[in-house]
CSV table of C-alpha atoms in Angstrom, one decimal:
chain,number,residue,atom,x,y,z
A,580,MET,CA,39.7,17.8,43.1
A,581,ARG,CA,40.8,14.2,43.2
A,582,TRP,CA,43.1,14.7,46.2
A,583,ILE,CA,39.9,14.9,48.3
A,584,ILE,CA,39.2,11.2,47.4
A,585,ARG,CA,42.3,10.0,49.1
A,586,HIS,CA,41.2,11.5,52.4
A,587,ALA,CA,37.7,10.1,51.8
A,588,VAL,CA,39.3,6.7,51.4
A,589,PHE,CA,41.0,6.9,54.8
A,590,ALA,CA,37.6,7.8,56.3
A,591,LEU,CA,35.9,4.9,54.6
A,592,CYS,CA,38.0,1.9,55.4
A,593,PHE,CA,37.0,1.4,59.1
A,594,SER,CA,35.1,-1.7,58.2
A,595,LEU,CA,38.4,-3.3,57.3
A,596,GLY,CA,40.0,-3.0,60.7
A,597,SER,CA,42.9,-1.3,58.9
A,598,THR,CA,43.6,2.2,57.9
A,599,ALA,CA,40.2,3.6,59.0
A,600,TRP,CA,40.6,7.3,59.5
A,601,TYR,CA,38.3,9.4,61.6
A,602,ILE,CA,38.2,13.2,61.3
A,603,LEU,CA,38.5,14.4,64.9
A,604,ALA,CA,36.0,17.2,65.2
A,605,GLN,CA,36.2,19.7,68.0
A,606,LYS,CA,33.4,18.8,70.4
A,607,LYS,CA,32.5,19.0,74.0
A,608,SER,CA,30.9,15.9,75.5
A,609,ILE,CA,28.3,15.0,78.0
A,610,PRO,CA,28.6,11.7,79.8
A,611,ALA,CA,26.8,8.9,78.0
A,612,PRO,CA,23.7,7.6,79.6
A,613,PRO,CA,23.4,3.9,80.5
A,614,VAL,CA,22.9,1.4,77.7
A,615,GLN,CA,19.3,0.7,76.5
A,616,THR,CA,18.9,-3.1,76.3
A,617,VAL,CA,16.2,-4.1,73.9
A,618,GLU,CA,14.7,-7.4,72.8
A,619,GLU,CA,16.1,-8.8,69.6
A,620,THR,CA,14.2,-7.2,66.8
A,621,PRO,CA,14.6,-8.2,63.2
A,622,VAL,CA,16.1,-5.4,61.1
A,623,ASN,CA,13.3,-5.8,58.6
A,624,GLN,CA,10.8,-5.0,61.3
A,625,ILE,CA,12.5,-1.8,62.5
A,626,SER,CA,10.3,0.2,60.1
A,627,ALA,CA,7.5,-1.7,58.4
A,628,GLN,CA,6.6,-0.9,54.9
A,629,THR,CA,3.5,1.3,54.8
A,630,ASP,CA,0.4,0.7,52.7
A,631,SER,CA,1.3,3.7,50.5
A,632,GLU,CA,4.6,2.1,49.5
A,633,SER,CA,4.7,-0.1,46.5
A,634,PRO,CA,7.5,-2.5,45.4
A,635,GLU,CA,8.4,0.0,42.7
A,636,ASP,CA,9.2,2.6,45.4
A,637,MET,CA,11.8,0.3,47.0
A,638,ILE,CA,15.3,0.9,45.8
A,639,GLY,CA,18.0,-1.7,45.1
A,640,GLN,CA,15.9,-3.9,42.8
A,641,SER,CA,18.4,-3.4,39.9
A,642,ILE,CA,21.5,-4.4,41.8
A,643,LYS,CA,23.0,-7.4,40.1
A,644,PHE,CA,26.1,-9.4,39.4
A,645,GLY,CA,27.6,-9.2,35.9
A,646,PRO,CA,30.9,-9.2,34.0
A,647,ILE,CA,33.9,-7.3,35.2
A,648,GLU,CA,33.3,-3.6,34.9
A,649,PRO,CA,36.1,-1.8,32.9
A,650,MET,CA,38.5,0.3,34.8
A,651,THR,CA,40.9,3.1,33.8
A,652,GLY,CA,44.7,3.0,33.7
A,653,TYR,CA,47.5,5.0,32.3
A,654,ALA,CA,50.4,4.1,30.1
A,655,ASN,CA,53.6,3.7,32.2
A,656,MET,CA,56.2,3.0,29.5
A,657,LYS,CA,57.3,4.7,26.2
A,658,THR,CA,56.6,1.4,24.4
A,659,VAL,CA,53.8,-1.0,25.5
A,660,THR,CA,53.8,-4.6,24.1
A,661,LEU,CA,50.5,-6.3,23.8
A,662,ARG,CA,50.2,-10.1,23.6
A,663,GLU,CA,47.4,-12.5,22.6
A,664,SER,CA,47.1,-14.0,26.1
A,665,ALA,CA,48.4,-13.6,29.7
A,666,ASP,CA,51.6,-15.4,28.9
A,667,ALA,CA,55.1,-13.9,28.4
A,668,LEU,CA,55.6,-16.3,25.5
A,669,SER,CA,52.4,-15.7,23.7
A,670,PRO,CA,52.5,-14.0,20.2
A,671,VAL,CA,52.8,-10.2,20.1
A,672,VAL,CA,49.7,-8.4,18.9
A,673,ALA,CA,51.2,-4.9,18.7
A,674,LYS,CA,53.9,-2.6,20.1
A,675,LEU,CA,52.4,0.8,20.8
A,676,LYS,CA,54.0,4.2,21.6
A,677,PRO,CA,51.4,5.9,23.8
A,678,GLY,CA,51.4,9.5,24.9
A,679,ASP,CA,52.5,10.5,28.3
A,680,TYR,CA,49.7,9.7,30.8
A,681,GLU,CA,47.5,8.3,28.1
A,682,SER,CA,44.4,6.7,29.3
A,683,VAL,CA,44.0,2.9,28.9
A,684,GLU,CA,40.8,0.8,29.4
A,685,ILE,CA,41.3,-2.2,31.8
A,686,LEU,CA,39.2,-5.2,30.8
A,687,GLY,CA,40.6,-7.9,33.1
A,688,ALA,CA,43.6,-9.1,35.0
A,689,THR,CA,45.7,-11.9,36.3
A,690,SER,CA,48.4,-11.6,39.0
A,691,ASP,CA,51.0,-10.8,36.3
A,692,PHE,CA,49.1,-9.4,33.4
A,693,LEU,CA,46.5,-6.8,32.5
A,694,HIS,CA,43.9,-7.2,29.7
A,695,VAL,CA,43.9,-3.7,28.2
A,696,LYS,CA,42.5,-1.7,25.2
A,697,PHE,CA,44.2,1.3,23.7
A,698,ALA,CA,41.6,3.4,21.7
A,699,ALA,CA,42.3,4.8,18.3
A,700,ASN,CA,43.7,8.3,18.3
A,701,ALA,CA,44.8,11.1,16.0
A,702,GLY,CA,48.2,11.5,17.5
A,703,SER,CA,49.1,14.2,20.0
A,704,ALA,CA,51.6,16.9,20.8
A,705,ASP,CA,53.5,14.6,23.2
A,706,ASP,CA,54.8,12.5,20.3
A,707,ALA,CA,52.3,9.6,20.7
A,708,THR,CA,52.0,7.6,17.5
A,709,THR,CA,48.8,7.8,15.5
A,710,ARG,CA,46.5,4.8,15.8
A,711,GLU,CA,43.7,4.4,13.3
A,712,GLN,CA,42.1,1.5,15.2
A,713,ASP,CA,41.7,0.1,18.7
A,714,TYR,CA,44.3,-2.3,20.0
A,715,GLU,CA,43.4,-4.9,22.6
A,716,GLY,CA,45.7,-7.4,24.3
A,717,TRP,CA,47.6,-8.5,27.4
A,718,THR,CA,50.5,-6.6,28.9
A,719,THR,CA,52.5,-6.7,32.1
A,720,TRP,CA,51.5,-4.7,35.2
A,721,ASP,CA,54.5,-2.4,34.9
A,722,SER,CA,53.4,-1.2,31.5
A,723,VAL,CA,50.1,0.3,32.7
A,724,VAL,CA,49.3,1.9,36.1
A,725,LEU,CA,45.8,2.2,37.5
A,726,ASP,CA,44.1,5.0,39.4
A,727,LEU,CA,43.9,2.4,42.2
A,728,SER,CA,44.8,-1.2,42.7
A,729,ALA,CA,45.2,-3.7,45.6
A,730,ILE,CA,48.5,-5.4,46.1
A,731,VAL,CA,48.1,-8.7,48.0
A,732,LEU,CA,51.2,-9.5,50.1
A,733,ASP,CA,52.3,-12.6,52.0
A,734,ALA,CA,52.4,-11.5,55.6
A,735,GLU,CA,55.4,-13.6,56.4
A,736,THR,CA,57.7,-12.8,53.5
A,737,GLY,CA,56.3,-9.6,52.0
A,738,ALA,CA,56.1,-11.3,48.6
A,739,VAL,CA,53.5,-10.0,46.1
A,740,VAL,CA,50.9,-12.8,45.9
A,741,SER,CA,48.5,-11.0,43.5
A,742,ARG,CA,47.4,-7.7,42.2
A,743,VAL,CA,43.8,-6.5,41.8
A,744,PRO,CA,42.8,-3.7,39.4
A,745,LEU,CA,40.2,-1.3,41.0
A,746,ARG,CA,38.3,1.9,40.2
A,747,GLU,CA,39.4,5.1,41.9
A,748,GLY,CA,37.9,5.2,45.4
A,749,VAL,CA,37.2,1.4,45.7
A,750,ALA,CA,39.4,0.8,48.7
A,751,SER,CA,37.4,-1.3,51.2
A,752,ILE,CA,37.2,-5.0,51.4
A,753,ASN,CA,35.0,-7.6,53.2
A,754,TYR,CA,35.3,-11.3,53.2
A,755,SER,CA,32.8,-14.2,53.0
A,756,PRO,CA,32.3,-16.4,56.1
A,757,ASP,CA,34.4,-19.2,54.6
A,758,GLY,CA,37.1,-16.8,53.4
A,759,LYS,CA,36.9,-18.0,49.9
A,760,ARG,CA,35.5,-14.8,48.4
A,761,ALA,CA,36.0,-11.1,49.0
A,762,ILE,CA,34.3,-8.0,47.8
A,763,PHE,CA,36.1,-4.7,47.0
A,764,TYR,CA,33.9,-1.7,47.3
A,765,SER,CA,33.9,2.0,48.1
A,766,GLY,CA,33.3,1.8,51.8
A,767,ASN,CA,30.8,3.4,54.1
A,768,ASN,CA,29.2,6.5,52.7
A,769,GLY,CA,30.6,5.5,49.3
A,770,ILE,CA,29.3,7.1,46.1
A,771,ARG,CA,30.1,4.3,43.6
A,772,GLN,CA,28.0,2.1,41.4
A,773,ALA,CA,30.3,-0.9,41.0
A,774,ALA,CA,32.0,-3.4,43.3
A,775,TYR,CA,34.4,-6.2,42.5
A,776,GLU,CA,34.4,-9.8,43.8
A,777,VAL,CA,37.5,-12.0,43.8
A,778,ARG,CA,38.2,-15.6,44.7
A,779,THR,CA,40.8,-15.5,47.5
A,780,SER,CA,42.8,-18.5,46.4
A,781,ASP,CA,44.6,-16.2,44.0
A,782,TYR,CA,42.6,-12.9,44.3
A,783,THR,CA,41.5,-13.1,40.6
A,784,LEU,CA,38.5,-10.9,39.7
A,785,THR,CA,35.4,-13.1,39.1
A,786,ARG,CA,32.5,-10.6,38.6
A,787,SER,CA,31.2,-7.1,39.3
A,788,LEU,CA,28.2,-6.0,41.2
A,789,THR,CA,26.6,-3.0,39.6
A,790,SER,CA,23.8,-0.6,40.3
A,791,PRO,CA,21.9,1.7,37.8
A,792,ASP,CA,22.5,5.4,37.4
A,793,THR,CA,19.7,6.2,39.8
A,794,GLU,CA,21.2,4.4,42.8
A,795,TYR,CA,24.5,4.2,44.7
A,796,MET,CA,25.9,1.3,46.7
A,797,GLY,CA,27.3,1.9,50.2
A,798,THR,CA,28.5,-0.8,52.6
A,799,LEU,CA,28.7,-4.4,51.3
A,800,PHE,CA,29.0,-7.5,53.5
A,801,TYR,CA,28.5,-11.2,53.4
A,802,GLY,CA,25.8,-12.7,55.7
A,803,PRO,CA,27.5,-14.9,58.3
A,804,ALA,CA,24.7,-17.5,58.1
A,805,ASN,CA,24.2,-17.9,54.4
A,806,GLY,CA,27.2,-16.3,52.7
A,807,ASP,CA,24.9,-14.1,50.5
A,808,LEU,CA,25.9,-10.6,49.8
A,809,TYR,CA,24.1,-7.7,51.5
A,810,VAL,CA,24.2,-4.2,50.1
A,811,THR,CA,23.1,-0.8,51.4
A,812,VAL,CA,21.6,1.2,48.6
A,813,TYR,CA,20.4,4.8,48.3
A,814,ALA,CA,19.1,7.1,45.7
A,815,SER,CA,21.8,9.0,43.7
A,816,GLU,CA,20.0,12.3,44.2
A,817,SER,CA,21.6,12.4,47.6
A,818,SER,CA,25.4,12.9,47.8
A,819,TYR,CA,25.4,10.9,51.1
A,820,PRO,CA,23.1,8.2,52.4
A,821,SER,CA,22.1,10.2,55.5
A,822,ASN,CA,20.3,12.6,53.1
A,823,GLY,CA,18.0,10.1,51.6
A,824,LYS,CA,16.2,6.8,51.8
A,825,VAL,CA,18.6,3.9,52.5
A,826,SER,CA,17.7,0.2,52.0
A,827,LEU,CA,19.4,-3.0,52.7
A,828,VAL,CA,19.1,-5.6,49.9
A,829,GLN,CA,20.1,-9.3,49.8
A,830,THR,CA,21.6,-10.5,46.6
A,831,GLY,CA,21.4,-14.2,45.8
A,832,GLU,CA,24.2,-16.2,44.2
A,833,ASP,CA,22.6,-16.1,40.8
A,834,GLY,CA,22.3,-12.3,41.0
A,835,ALA,CA,18.8,-12.4,39.6
A,836,GLN,CA,16.7,-11.9,42.7
A,837,ASN,CA,17.2,-9.3,45.3
A,838,ILE,CA,15.2,-9.6,48.5
A,839,PRO,CA,14.6,-6.2,50.1
A,840,VAL,CA,15.1,-5.7,53.8
A,841,GLU,CA,13.6,-2.4,54.9
A,842,LEU,CA,15.6,0.0,57.1
A,843,LYS,CA,14.4,3.2,58.6
A,844,THR,CA,14.6,6.0,56.1
A,845,SER,CA,16.7,8.2,58.3
A,846,LEU,CA,19.5,5.6,58.7
A,847,SER,CA,22.8,6.0,56.9
A,848,ASN,CA,25.1,3.1,56.0
A,849,ILE,CA,25.8,0.3,58.4
A,850,ALA,CA,29.3,-0.1,59.8
A,851,ILE,CA,30.6,-3.7,59.9
A,852,SER,CA,33.1,-5.0,62.5
A,853,PRO,CA,36.3,-6.4,60.9
A,854,ASP,CA,35.3,-10.0,61.8
A,855,GLY,CA,32.1,-9.6,59.7
A,856,LEU,CA,29.7,-10.6,62.5
A,857,THR,CA,28.3,-7.4,63.9
A,858,GLY,CA,26.9,-4.2,62.3
A,859,PHE,CA,26.5,-0.8,63.8
A,860,ILE,CA,23.9,1.8,62.7
A,861,ALA,CA,24.2,5.3,64.1
A,862,ARG,CA,21.7,8.1,63.7
A,863,SER,CA,21.0,11.5,65.2
A,864,GLU,CA,18.3,14.0,64.7
A,865,PRO,CA,19.2,17.5,63.4
A,866,GLY,CA,20.2,19.7,66.2
A,867,SER,CA,20.2,16.8,68.7
A,868,ASN,CA,23.0,16.3,71.3
A,869,GLU,CA,22.5,12.5,71.2
A,870,LEU,CA,23.8,9.8,68.8
A,871,THR,CA,21.9,6.5,69.0
A,872,VAL,CA,23.8,3.4,68.0
A,873,GLU,CA,22.0,0.2,67.2
A,874,VAL,CA,24.1,-3.0,67.3
A,875,VAL,CA,23.0,-5.6,64.8
A,876,GLU,CA,23.9,-9.3,64.9
A,877,LEU,CA,24.4,-10.0,61.2
A,878,GLU,CA,23.8,-13.7,61.4
A,879,ASN,CA,20.1,-13.1,62.0
A,880,LEU,CA,19.8,-9.4,61.2
A,881,LYS,CA,18.4,-8.7,64.7
A,882,ILE,CA,19.2,-5.7,66.9
A,883,ARG,CA,21.3,-7.0,69.9
A,884,ASN,CA,21.3,-3.8,71.9
A,885,THR,CA,21.1,0.0,71.6
A,886,PHE,CA,23.1,2.7,73.4
A,887,THR,CA,23.3,6.5,73.2
A,888,LEU,CA,26.3,8.8,73.2
A,889,SER,CA,25.8,12.5,74.1
A,890,GLY,CA,27.7,15.6,73.4
A,891,GLU,CA,27.5,19.1,72.0
A,892,SER,CA,28.3,18.0,68.5
A,893,LEU,CA,28.5,14.3,67.6
A,894,PRO,CA,29.3,12.3,64.4
A,895,SER,CA,26.2,12.0,62.2
A,896,ASP,CA,26.6,8.4,61.2
A,897,SER,CA,28.4,5.1,61.4
A,898,GLY,CA,31.1,6.3,59.0
A,899,SER,CA,32.8,8.1,61.9
A,900,PHE,CA,33.5,5.0,64.0
A,901,VAL,CA,36.7,3.0,64.4
A,902,LEU,CA,36.0,-0.5,65.7
A,903,ASN,CA,38.3,-3.3,67.0
A,904,ARG,CA,38.3,-6.6,65.3
A,905,ASP,CA,35.3,-8.3,67.0
A,906,GLY,CA,33.3,-5.1,67.3
A,907,SER,CA,33.3,-5.1,71.1
A,908,GLU,CA,35.0,-1.7,71.3
A,909,LEU,CA,34.3,1.5,69.5
A,910,TYR,CA,36.7,4.4,69.3
A,911,LEU,CA,35.8,8.1,68.9
A,912,ARG,CA,36.6,11.5,70.2
A,913,LEU,CA,33.8,12.9,72.2
A,914,SER,CA,35.4,16.2,73.2
A,915,GLU,CA,38.3,18.1,71.7
A,916,SER,CA,38.7,20.2,74.9
A,917,THR,CA,39.5,17.2,77.1
A,918,GLY,CA,42.2,16.0,74.7
A,919,THR,CA,41.1,12.3,74.9
A,920,ILE,CA,39.7,9.6,72.7
A,921,SER,CA,37.0,7.5,74.3
A,922,VAL,CA,36.8,3.7,74.0
A,923,ILE,CA,33.2,2.5,74.3
A,924,ASN,CA,32.0,-1.0,75.2
A,925,THR,CA,29.5,-1.8,72.5
A,926,ARG,CA,27.5,-4.2,74.7
A,927,THR,CA,27.0,-1.8,77.6
A,928,GLY,CA,27.5,1.6,76.0
A,929,GLN,CA,29.8,2.5,78.8
A,930,HIS,CA,33.2,4.2,78.6
A,931,VAL,CA,35.9,1.5,79.0
A,932,ARG,CA,38.9,3.9,79.1
A,933,GLU,CA,40.2,7.1,77.7
A,934,LEU,CA,43.3,7.5,75.5
A,935,LEU,CA,45.1,10.7,76.4
A,936,ASP,CA,45.9,13.0,73.5
A,937,SER,CA,46.9,16.7,73.3
A,938,ALA,CA,44.1,18.4,71.4
A,939,THR,CA,45.1,20.3,68.2
A,940,GLY,CA,43.5,23.0,66.2
A,941,GLY,CA,44.3,21.2,62.9
A,942,TRP,CA,43.1,18.0,61.3
A,943,SER,CA,43.6,14.6,62.9
A,944,TYR,CA,42.7,11.1,61.7
A,945,PHE,CA,43.2,7.8,63.5
A,946,SER,CA,43.2,4.1,62.7
A,947,LEU,CA,43.4,1.0,64.8
A,948,ALA,CA,46.2,-1.5,64.8
A,949,GLY,CA,45.9,-3.4,68.1
A,950,ASP,CA,45.1,-1.2,71.1
A,951,PRO,CA,47.3,1.7,70.2
A,952,LEU,CA,45.9,4.0,67.6
A,953,LEU,CA,47.9,5.3,64.7
A,954,LEU,CA,47.3,9.0,64.7
A,955,ARG,CA,47.9,11.3,61.7
A,956,VAL,CA,48.0,15.0,62.6
A,957,TRP,CA,48.3,18.3,60.7
A,958,GLU,CA,49.2,20.9,63.3
A,959,GLY,CA,47.9,24.4,63.4
A,960,ASN,CA,47.7,26.0,59.9
A,961,GLU,CA,49.4,23.1,58.1
A,962,ASP,CA,47.7,22.2,54.8
A,963,GLU,CA,46.7,18.6,54.3
A,964,MET,CA,47.1,18.9,50.6
A,965,HIS,CA,50.6,20.4,50.5
A,966,SER,CA,52.2,19.1,53.7
A,967,SER,CA,52.9,15.7,55.2
A,968,PRO,CA,51.2,14.7,58.4
A,969,HIS,CA,52.9,14.0,61.8
A,970,LEU,CA,52.4,10.4,62.8
A,971,TYR,CA,52.1,9.1,66.4
A,972,TRP,CA,51.1,6.0,68.3
A,973,LEU,CA,48.4,6.9,70.8
A,974,GLY,CA,48.1,4.6,73.8
A,975,LYS,CA,48.1,4.7,77.6
A,976,SER,CA,51.1,7.0,77.7
A,977,GLY,CA,49.7,9.5,75.2
A,978,ARG,CA,51.5,10.3,71.9
A,979,VAL,CA,54.6,8.4,70.9
A,980,ALA,CA,56.2,9.3,67.5
A,981,VAL,CA,56.3,6.4,65.0
A,982,GLU,CA,59.5,5.2,63.6
A,983,GLY,CA,60.6,6.6,60.3
A,984,GLY,CA,58.8,5.3,57.2
A,985,ILE,CA,55.5,4.1,58.7
A,986,THR,CA,52.5,5.5,57.0
A,987,ALA,CA,49.8,2.9,57.6
A,988,ALA,CA,49.4,-0.1,59.9
A,989,VAL,CA,47.2,-3.1,60.5
A,990,GLU,CA,46.8,-6.1,62.8
A,991,ALA,CA,46.7,-9.5,61.2
A,992,GLY,CA,46.7,-12.9,62.9
A,993,GLY,CA,47.6,-11.4,66.2
A,994,LYS,CA,50.6,-9.6,64.7
A,995,ARG,CA,51.1,-6.0,63.6
A,996,TYR,CA,52.3,-4.8,60.2
A,997,ALA,CA,53.0,-1.4,58.6
A,998,VAL,CA,54.1,0.0,55.2
A,999,ASN,CA,55.8,3.1,54.1
A,1000,ALA,CA,54.2,5.9,52.0
A,1001,ASN,CA,55.0,4.5,48.5
A,1002,GLY,CA,54.4,0.9,49.4
A,1003,THR,CA,57.9,-0.4,48.8
A,1004,ARG,CA,58.6,-1.7,52.4
A,1005,LEU,CA,56.6,-4.0,54.7
A,1006,PHE,CA,57.4,-3.6,58.4
A,1007,LYS,CA,56.9,-6.3,61.0
A,1008,LEU,CA,56.2,-4.6,64.4
A,1009,ASP,CA,56.6,-5.9,67.9
A,1010,ALA,CA,54.1,-5.5,70.8
A,1011,ASN,CA,55.4,-1.9,71.3
A,1012,ASN,CA,55.0,-1.1,67.7
A,1013,HIS,CA,58.8,-0.9,67.1
A,1014,ILE,CA,60.0,-2.2,63.7
A,1015,GLN,CA,61.4,-5.7,64.1
A,1016,GLU,CA,61.9,-6.5,60.4
A,1017,ARG,CA,61.9,-4.7,57.1
A,1018,LEU,CA,60.9,-6.6,54.0
A,1019,MET,CA,61.1,-5.3,50.4
A,1020,ILE,CA,58.0,-5.2,48.3
A,1021,MET,CA,58.7,-5.8,44.6
A,1022,ARG,CA,57.2,-2.9,42.6
A,1023,PRO,CA,58.1,-3.3,38.9
A,1024,GLU,CA,55.8,-0.3,38.0
A,1025,LEU,CA,58.4,1.9,39.7
A,1026,ARG,CA,61.1,0.9,37.3
A,1027,LYS,CA,63.5,3.4,35.8
A,1028,GLY,CA,61.8,5.4,33.0
A,1029,ALA,CA,58.3,4.9,34.3
A,1030,THR,CA,56.1,7.8,33.4
A,1031,VAL,CA,53.3,7.3,35.9
A,1032,GLY,CA,54.3,4.6,38.4
A,1033,THR,CA,56.4,7.0,40.5
A,1034,ASP,CA,53.2,8.9,41.4
A,1035,LEU,CA,51.8,6.0,43.3
A,1036,SER,CA,51.3,6.1,47.1
A,1037,VAL,CA,49.6,4.0,49.7
A,1038,PHE,CA,45.9,4.8,50.3
A,1039,GLY,CA,45.0,2.1,52.8
A,1040,LEU,CA,46.0,-1.2,54.4
A,1041,SER,CA,43.9,-4.3,55.4
A,1042,ALA,CA,44.3,-8.0,56.1
A,1043,SER,CA,42.6,-11.3,55.4
A,1044,PRO,CA,40.7,-13.0,58.3
A,1045,ASP,CA,43.4,-15.6,58.7
A,1046,GLY,CA,46.1,-13.0,58.9
A,1047,LYS,CA,48.2,-14.6,56.1
A,1048,ARG,CA,47.6,-11.8,53.5
A,1049,ILE,CA,48.1,-8.1,53.8
A,1050,ILE,CA,46.0,-6.0,51.3
A,1051,MET,CA,47.8,-2.8,50.4
A,1052,PHE,CA,45.8,-0.2,48.3
A,1053,VAL,CA,48.0,1.9,46.1
A,1054,GLY,CA,47.0,4.7,43.7
A,1055,ILE,CA,47.8,7.9,42.1
A,1056,GLU,CA,47.4,11.0,44.3
A,1057,HIS,CA,46.1,13.5,41.9
A,1058,GLY,CA,46.4,17.2,42.5
A,1059,CYS,CA,43.8,19.9,41.7
């Protein structure tokens, strides 16, 4: 059921500092003990490799850069025109009449054009024309719609700067220290085997990072000191990293040599603060009432400090965290019965404050946009799949209903932005999260007569480190 993926995406994007959603479990807490300060320990010394382990036993050795991995799209027009190159004046290769919702292979992209391939077919009941051969060429973004793509917006004007084709579920992004590169990936606890790197001058895809069938990639981040890409990797036999061995590998620029950095086998993926400088590793033993959080300085891969959170039932890994931009504060619900969300100082492990919230018996998710949280709630017996959530800002005064239209929000360059559900409006917010300005987002794929484009909706929101670009993830919300 693909609708599940959308909710997974919201739970995976916390490392963006954007629409990171956390399922608020019903728990009763015990006060957290004081922080445990430790000497800085290299991550690769947390659990030394035993004599019985051989290099062949270590996962992640086959992770490498390569050409852009193909993606899937769907015909969005009754007639699709293919051209020789990404130019509106280039010669026409073919004019095709695809079937409704016909699958298309995406081979590459520019900000205005998609490089696509229509496979040969035998015709179909929906009046698609018969094609005896494959057809490959360039077409406009409104002609083909992807399962998921990233629309890059100018934060000041709302203008579309670029578009990035992505695979379904690839809705997280991290930036290199110099801001010149970015990597799109599946997020913490992801179950994907491909990630996509872009140059941020124009957000054009440059290469893919792939893993073999036997391994999955989780969190990806650039080292603050060297700019190399680090990847958490785990065996594909486990549906989630916490169920199997997890390793952290360093991938060089040439993509030929991966330097393994061993982590403890029980650790799940590492959560990265939005500024890219700090990592958070959470782990708990089965049946334990304690969650241990290790804070890692990514510049030297050393553990800065460790603290423990206690409760009757706690999140099992770092994928349940929401972090502020510099990673100094961590947000999570420790107890459903008290109706509060706790804010934890990640240097001391102490509670900084509590955000009052009326506890519910339904599902709740929250994301961070400044200090107030954006809370999405399904009350009582409401069904997440068939009903829309109630949205609130959650701050010192408790819940405050959001203004109409807002579905996702992000803080960028000290300012706050939001978008509506189908991604046609960018809202500029004031300090109290009221809409100051409404900007139209040009969405040609929603044109009259579109066969698929009207099914698109917003899956997440992020921002570039300099706050000049808003990254809006849009995709098709499939039903069962």
